[in-house]
XYZ file of C-alpha atoms in Angstrom:
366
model
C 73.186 -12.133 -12.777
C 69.537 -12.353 -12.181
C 66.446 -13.459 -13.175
C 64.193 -10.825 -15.370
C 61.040 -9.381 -14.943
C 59.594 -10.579 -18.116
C 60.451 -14.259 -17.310
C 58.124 -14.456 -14.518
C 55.246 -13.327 -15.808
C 54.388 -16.037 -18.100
C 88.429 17.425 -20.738
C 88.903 16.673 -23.153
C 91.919 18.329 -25.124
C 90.643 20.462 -27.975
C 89.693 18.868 -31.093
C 92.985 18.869 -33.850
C 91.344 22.338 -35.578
C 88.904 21.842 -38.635
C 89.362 24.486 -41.512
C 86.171 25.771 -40.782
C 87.179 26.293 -37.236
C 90.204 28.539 -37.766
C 88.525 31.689 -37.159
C 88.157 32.402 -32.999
C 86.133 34.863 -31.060
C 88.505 36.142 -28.477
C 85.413 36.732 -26.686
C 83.353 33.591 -26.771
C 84.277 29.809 -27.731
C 85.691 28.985 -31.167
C 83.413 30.246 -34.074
C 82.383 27.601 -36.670
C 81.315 27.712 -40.267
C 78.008 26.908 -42.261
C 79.847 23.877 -43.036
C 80.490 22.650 -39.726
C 77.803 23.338 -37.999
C 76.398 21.456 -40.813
C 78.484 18.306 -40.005
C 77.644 18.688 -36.564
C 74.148 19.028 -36.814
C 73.892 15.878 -39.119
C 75.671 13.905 -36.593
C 72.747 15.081 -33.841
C 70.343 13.628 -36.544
C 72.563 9.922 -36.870
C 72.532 10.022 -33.389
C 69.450 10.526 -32.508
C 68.193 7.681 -35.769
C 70.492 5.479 -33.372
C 68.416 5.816 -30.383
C 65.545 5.742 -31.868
C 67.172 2.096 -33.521
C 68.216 0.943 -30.049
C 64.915 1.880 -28.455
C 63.012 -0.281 -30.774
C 65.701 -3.482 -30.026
C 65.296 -2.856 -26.456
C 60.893 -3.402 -26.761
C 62.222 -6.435 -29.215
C 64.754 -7.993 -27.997
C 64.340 -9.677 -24.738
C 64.839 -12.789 -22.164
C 61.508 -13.898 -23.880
C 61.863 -14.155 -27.222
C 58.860 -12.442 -29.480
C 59.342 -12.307 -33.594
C 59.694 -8.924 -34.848
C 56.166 -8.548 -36.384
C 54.242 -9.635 -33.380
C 56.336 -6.977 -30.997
C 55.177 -4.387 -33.625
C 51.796 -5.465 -34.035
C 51.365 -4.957 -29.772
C 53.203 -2.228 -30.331
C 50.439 -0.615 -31.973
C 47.635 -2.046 -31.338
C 47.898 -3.160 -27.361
C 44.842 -6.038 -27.003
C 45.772 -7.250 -23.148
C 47.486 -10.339 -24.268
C 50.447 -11.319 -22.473
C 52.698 -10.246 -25.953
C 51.144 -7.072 -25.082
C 51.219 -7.192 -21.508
C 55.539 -7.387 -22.132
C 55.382 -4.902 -24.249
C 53.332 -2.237 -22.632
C 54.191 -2.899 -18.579
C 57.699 -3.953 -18.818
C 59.774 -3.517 -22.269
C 58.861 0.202 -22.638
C 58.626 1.642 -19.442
C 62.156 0.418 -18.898
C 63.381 1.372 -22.731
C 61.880 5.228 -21.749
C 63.874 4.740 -18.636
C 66.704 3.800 -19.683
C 66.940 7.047 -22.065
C 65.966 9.183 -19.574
C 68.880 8.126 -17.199
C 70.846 7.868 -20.083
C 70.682 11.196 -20.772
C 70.873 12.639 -17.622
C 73.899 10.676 -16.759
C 75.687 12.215 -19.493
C 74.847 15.721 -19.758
C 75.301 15.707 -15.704
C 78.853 14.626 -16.600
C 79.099 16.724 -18.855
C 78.327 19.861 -17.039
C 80.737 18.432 -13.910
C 83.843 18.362 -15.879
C 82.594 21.684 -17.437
C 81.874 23.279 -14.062
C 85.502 21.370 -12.489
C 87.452 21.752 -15.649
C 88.521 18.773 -15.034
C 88.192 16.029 -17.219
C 87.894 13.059 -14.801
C 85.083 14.158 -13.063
C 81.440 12.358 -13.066
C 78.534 13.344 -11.580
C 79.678 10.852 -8.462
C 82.480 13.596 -7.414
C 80.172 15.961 -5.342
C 78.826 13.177 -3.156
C 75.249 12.903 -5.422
C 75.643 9.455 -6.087
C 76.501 8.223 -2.274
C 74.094 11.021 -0.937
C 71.804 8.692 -3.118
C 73.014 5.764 -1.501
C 72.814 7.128 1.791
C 69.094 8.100 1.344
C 68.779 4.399 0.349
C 70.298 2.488 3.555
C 68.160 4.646 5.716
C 65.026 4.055 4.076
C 65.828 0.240 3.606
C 67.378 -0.128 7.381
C 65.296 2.233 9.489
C 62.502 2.139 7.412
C 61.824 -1.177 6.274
C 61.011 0.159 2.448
C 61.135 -2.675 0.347
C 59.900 -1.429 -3.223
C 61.940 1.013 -6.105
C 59.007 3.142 -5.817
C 59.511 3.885 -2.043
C 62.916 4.207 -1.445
C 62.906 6.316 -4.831
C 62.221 9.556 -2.889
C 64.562 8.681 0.192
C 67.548 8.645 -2.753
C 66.322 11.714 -4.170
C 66.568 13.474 -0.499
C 69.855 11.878 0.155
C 71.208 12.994 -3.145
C 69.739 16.853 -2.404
C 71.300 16.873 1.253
C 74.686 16.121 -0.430
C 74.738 18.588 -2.945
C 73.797 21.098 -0.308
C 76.319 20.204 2.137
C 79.017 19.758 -0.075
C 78.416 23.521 -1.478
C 78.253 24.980 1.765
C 81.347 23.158 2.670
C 83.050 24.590 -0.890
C 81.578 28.094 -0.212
C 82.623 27.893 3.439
C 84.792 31.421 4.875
C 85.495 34.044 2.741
C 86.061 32.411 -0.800
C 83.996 31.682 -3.357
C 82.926 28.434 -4.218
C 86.191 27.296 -6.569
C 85.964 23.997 -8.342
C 88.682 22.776 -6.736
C 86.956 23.688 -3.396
C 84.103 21.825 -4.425
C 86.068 19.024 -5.095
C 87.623 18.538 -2.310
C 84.929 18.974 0.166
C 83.141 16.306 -2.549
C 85.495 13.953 -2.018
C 85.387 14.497 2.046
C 81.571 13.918 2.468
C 81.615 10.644 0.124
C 84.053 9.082 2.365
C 81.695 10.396 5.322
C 78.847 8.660 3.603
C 80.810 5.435 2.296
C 81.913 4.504 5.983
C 77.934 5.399 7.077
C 76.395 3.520 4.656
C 78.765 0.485 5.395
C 78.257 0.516 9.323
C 74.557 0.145 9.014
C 74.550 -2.353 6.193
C 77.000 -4.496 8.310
C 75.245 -3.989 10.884
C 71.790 -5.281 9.461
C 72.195 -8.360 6.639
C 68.820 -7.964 5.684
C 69.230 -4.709 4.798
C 72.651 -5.606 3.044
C 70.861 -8.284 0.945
C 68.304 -5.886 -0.079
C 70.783 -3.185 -1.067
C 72.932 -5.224 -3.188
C 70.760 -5.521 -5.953
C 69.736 -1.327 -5.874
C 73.436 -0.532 -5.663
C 74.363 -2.435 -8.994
C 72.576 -0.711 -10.749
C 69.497 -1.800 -13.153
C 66.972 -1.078 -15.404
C 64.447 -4.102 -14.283
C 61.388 -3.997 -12.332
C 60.584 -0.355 -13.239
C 57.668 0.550 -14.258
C 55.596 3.668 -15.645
C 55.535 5.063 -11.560
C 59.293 5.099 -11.205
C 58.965 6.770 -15.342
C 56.882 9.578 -13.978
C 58.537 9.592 -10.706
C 61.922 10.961 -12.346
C 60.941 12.751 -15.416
C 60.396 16.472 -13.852
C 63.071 16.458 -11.945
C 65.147 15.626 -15.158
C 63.065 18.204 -17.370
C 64.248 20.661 -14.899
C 68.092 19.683 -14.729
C 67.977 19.702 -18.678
C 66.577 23.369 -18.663
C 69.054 24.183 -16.177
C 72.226 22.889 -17.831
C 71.468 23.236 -21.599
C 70.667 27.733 -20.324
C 74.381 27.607 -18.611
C 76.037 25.977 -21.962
C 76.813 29.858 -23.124
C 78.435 30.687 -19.931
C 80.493 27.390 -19.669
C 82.023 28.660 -22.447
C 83.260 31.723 -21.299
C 84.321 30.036 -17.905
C 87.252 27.660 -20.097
C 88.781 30.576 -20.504
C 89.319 31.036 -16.156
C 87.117 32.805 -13.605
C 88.489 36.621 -14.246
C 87.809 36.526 -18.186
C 84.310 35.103 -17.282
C 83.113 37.958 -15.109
C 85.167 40.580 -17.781
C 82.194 38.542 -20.510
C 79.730 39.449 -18.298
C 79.408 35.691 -16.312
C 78.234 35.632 -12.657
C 80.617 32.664 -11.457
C 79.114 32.333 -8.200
C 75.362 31.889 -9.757
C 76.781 29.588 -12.825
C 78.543 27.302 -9.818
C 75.401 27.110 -7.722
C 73.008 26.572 -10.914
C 75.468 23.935 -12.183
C 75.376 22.005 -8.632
C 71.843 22.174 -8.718
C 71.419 20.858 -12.215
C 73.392 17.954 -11.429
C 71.887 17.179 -8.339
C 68.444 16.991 -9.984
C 69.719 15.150 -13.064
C 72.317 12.724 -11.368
C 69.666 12.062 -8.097
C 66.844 11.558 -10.360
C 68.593 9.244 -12.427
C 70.803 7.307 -9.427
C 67.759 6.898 -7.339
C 65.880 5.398 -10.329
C 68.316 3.060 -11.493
C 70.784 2.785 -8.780
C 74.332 4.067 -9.968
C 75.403 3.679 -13.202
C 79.135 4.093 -14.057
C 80.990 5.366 -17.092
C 78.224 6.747 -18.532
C 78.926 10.113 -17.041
C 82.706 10.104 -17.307
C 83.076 8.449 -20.954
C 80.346 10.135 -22.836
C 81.522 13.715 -22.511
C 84.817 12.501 -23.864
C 82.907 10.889 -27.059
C 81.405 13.785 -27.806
C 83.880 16.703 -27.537
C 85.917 14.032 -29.757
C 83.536 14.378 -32.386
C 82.663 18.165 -31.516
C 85.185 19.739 -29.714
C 85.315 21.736 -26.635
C 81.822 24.071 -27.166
C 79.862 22.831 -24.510
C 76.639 23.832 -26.334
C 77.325 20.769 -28.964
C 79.085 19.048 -26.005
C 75.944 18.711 -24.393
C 73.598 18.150 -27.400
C 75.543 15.118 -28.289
C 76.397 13.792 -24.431
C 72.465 13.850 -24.056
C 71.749 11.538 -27.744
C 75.283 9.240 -26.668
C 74.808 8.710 -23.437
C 71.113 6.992 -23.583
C 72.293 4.914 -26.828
C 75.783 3.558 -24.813
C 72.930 2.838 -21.279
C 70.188 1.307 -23.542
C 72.126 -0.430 -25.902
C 74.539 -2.471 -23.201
C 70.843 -3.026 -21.369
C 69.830 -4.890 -24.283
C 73.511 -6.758 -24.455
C 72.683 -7.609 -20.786
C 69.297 -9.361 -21.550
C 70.597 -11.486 -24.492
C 73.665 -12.519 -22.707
C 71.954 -13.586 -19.684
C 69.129 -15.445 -20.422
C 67.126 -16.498 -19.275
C 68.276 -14.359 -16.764
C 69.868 -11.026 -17.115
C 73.049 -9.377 -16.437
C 72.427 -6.113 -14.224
C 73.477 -3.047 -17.006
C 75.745 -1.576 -13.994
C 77.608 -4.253 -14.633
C 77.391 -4.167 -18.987
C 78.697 -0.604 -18.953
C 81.125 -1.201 -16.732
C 82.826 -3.978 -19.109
C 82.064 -1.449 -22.418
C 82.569 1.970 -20.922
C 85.620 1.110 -19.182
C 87.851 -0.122 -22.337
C 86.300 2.716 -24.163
C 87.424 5.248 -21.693
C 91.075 3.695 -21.948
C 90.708 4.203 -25.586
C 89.833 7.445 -25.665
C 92.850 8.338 -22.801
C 95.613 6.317 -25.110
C 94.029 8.165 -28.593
C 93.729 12.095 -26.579
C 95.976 13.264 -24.152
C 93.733 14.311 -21.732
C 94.287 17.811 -20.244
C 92.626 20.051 -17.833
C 89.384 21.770 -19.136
């Protein structure tokens, strides 16, 4: 727990079939009528009205408390009073945030257990998140960076150079890049970086005590720079992943059906591991890293959808920021005058949710 900003400034298994669902392309994913894509498209629309709801309690609900008409009257009309200032420098900035890593946490984990076919995997499995970490020991122990803003782009380099090595390492002799591969050498170069990034921070306190409160994982002290800071690199791993939705598809059904539909597996793999990198490094080195998000949400909404990744990834994009901004907001009422880091909130409401969702589903492989 820790003091806030504002108070110092004075797969999933297929879904059980629908009648509208009955009829399958043997070529593509399951076919679905007017009336279900109907369904489906008004629950985009309830949960997007939900973000939209939690956005506004996130700029209203604080560790300061404002009534509701005076947050919307700065809202609107910003006149440099310290309502205002609240408002405008620290309540939105972090609400826009907190949906941007909100969605990019969960259509990154999406996309992993999509590209693994496997429906445990997060974006964390091919080394992004400690690649992020990594980047953020060296800047903080060899560097002497002190601010978010500065260590941002150490992160972001640290979560590239993972991705990279852990594809080469996947693709390495004659084979193709398998998921399986991929997870494996994943799961080889976080250990690599784990035991790194301990043996410096060890080795210099200072640097510990500093890291501590990135690694947790929060939405405080970030302001419009760290906003504009991650939004292109997000933009770009949205573009990416929501164009290779269509080929995911055909991919469920295994590599050699794939390339019979006309799917370039090695491109799809590489385009996949770059989309994550750029959504799950933007979004780890803004906030630090955020658990559950990535491995929950995808399981939310093929329970609602089913397994098409294009509505799989529509909905784990609306969820996703909802489930990070909403247990934000939970983490500023509970804590005040202080806060509780959200690392820690969805860790306590994405963990008993994932359980839920396990006992509910049998989960099987993708």
């Amino acid at each position: 727990m820790s003091l806030s900003v504002e108070s110092r400034v004075v797969s999933g298994q297929q879904a059980e079939e629908d009648p509208v669902d009955k009829a399958v392309d043997p070529a593509g994913p399951p076919r679905i009528g007017r009336v279900g894509t109907a369904y489906r498209g008004l629950g985009l629309v309830l949960a997007l009205a939900a973000l939209v709801l939690v956005g506004l309690l996130s700029v209203w609900v604080g560790t300061r408390g404002i009534p509701f008409t005076a947050t919307w009257n700065a809202l609107w009309n910003p006149d440099g009073s310290e309502t205002s200032v609240i408002i405008h420098d620290y309540r939105i900035p972090r609400t826009l945030l907190g949906i941007l890593v909100g969605t990019a946490l969960g259509l990154a984990g999406a996309l992993m257990q999509a590209l693994t076919r496997n429906p445990l995997a997060d974006p964390g499995m091919l080394g992004v998140n400690l690649g992020a970490s990594a980047g953020v020991v060296v800047a903080i122990a060899f560097f002497g960076v002190a601010a978010p803003i500065g260590y941002v782009w150490f992160a972001l380099a640290g979560a590239a150079a993972a991705s990279v090595g852990v594809y080469l390492l996947g693709s390495s002799g004659r084979k193709l890049a398998s998921p399986e591969r991929l997870v494996v050498a994943g799961a080889a170069l976080t250990a690599v970086l784990y035991a790194f990034n301990w043996a410096v921070l060890l080795l210099d306190p200072r640097a510990f005590d500093q890291f501590r409160f990135w690694t947790v994982g929060s939405l405080a002290g970030r302001y419009d720079d760290i906003v504009l800071m991650a939004l292109p690199f997000i933009v770009v791993g949205l573009v990416v992943a929501l164009v290779l939705a269509p080929s995911l598809n055909a991919l469920a059904m295994g590599d050699q059906v794939g390339r019979a539909l006309g799917v370039n597996v090695g491109l799809t793999r590489a385009l996949g591991a770059v989309a994550v990198m750029l959504l799950c490094g933007a979004a780890t080195a803004a906030a630090g890293p955020i658990g559950f998000i990535g491995l929950a949400v995808p399981h939310i909404a093929r329970f609602v959808v089913g397994p098409d990744q294009r509505w799989v990834f529509a909905y784990s994009m609306l969820i996703a920021p909802v489930l990070l901004v909403g247990s934000d907001v939970v983490g500023r009422v509970l804590g005040a005058p202080g806060e509780v880091q959200v690392g820690i909130v969805t860790a306590f409401i994405g963990a008993p949710l994932f359980i839920t969702l396990c006992r509910r589903r049998k989960l099987v492989m993708l």
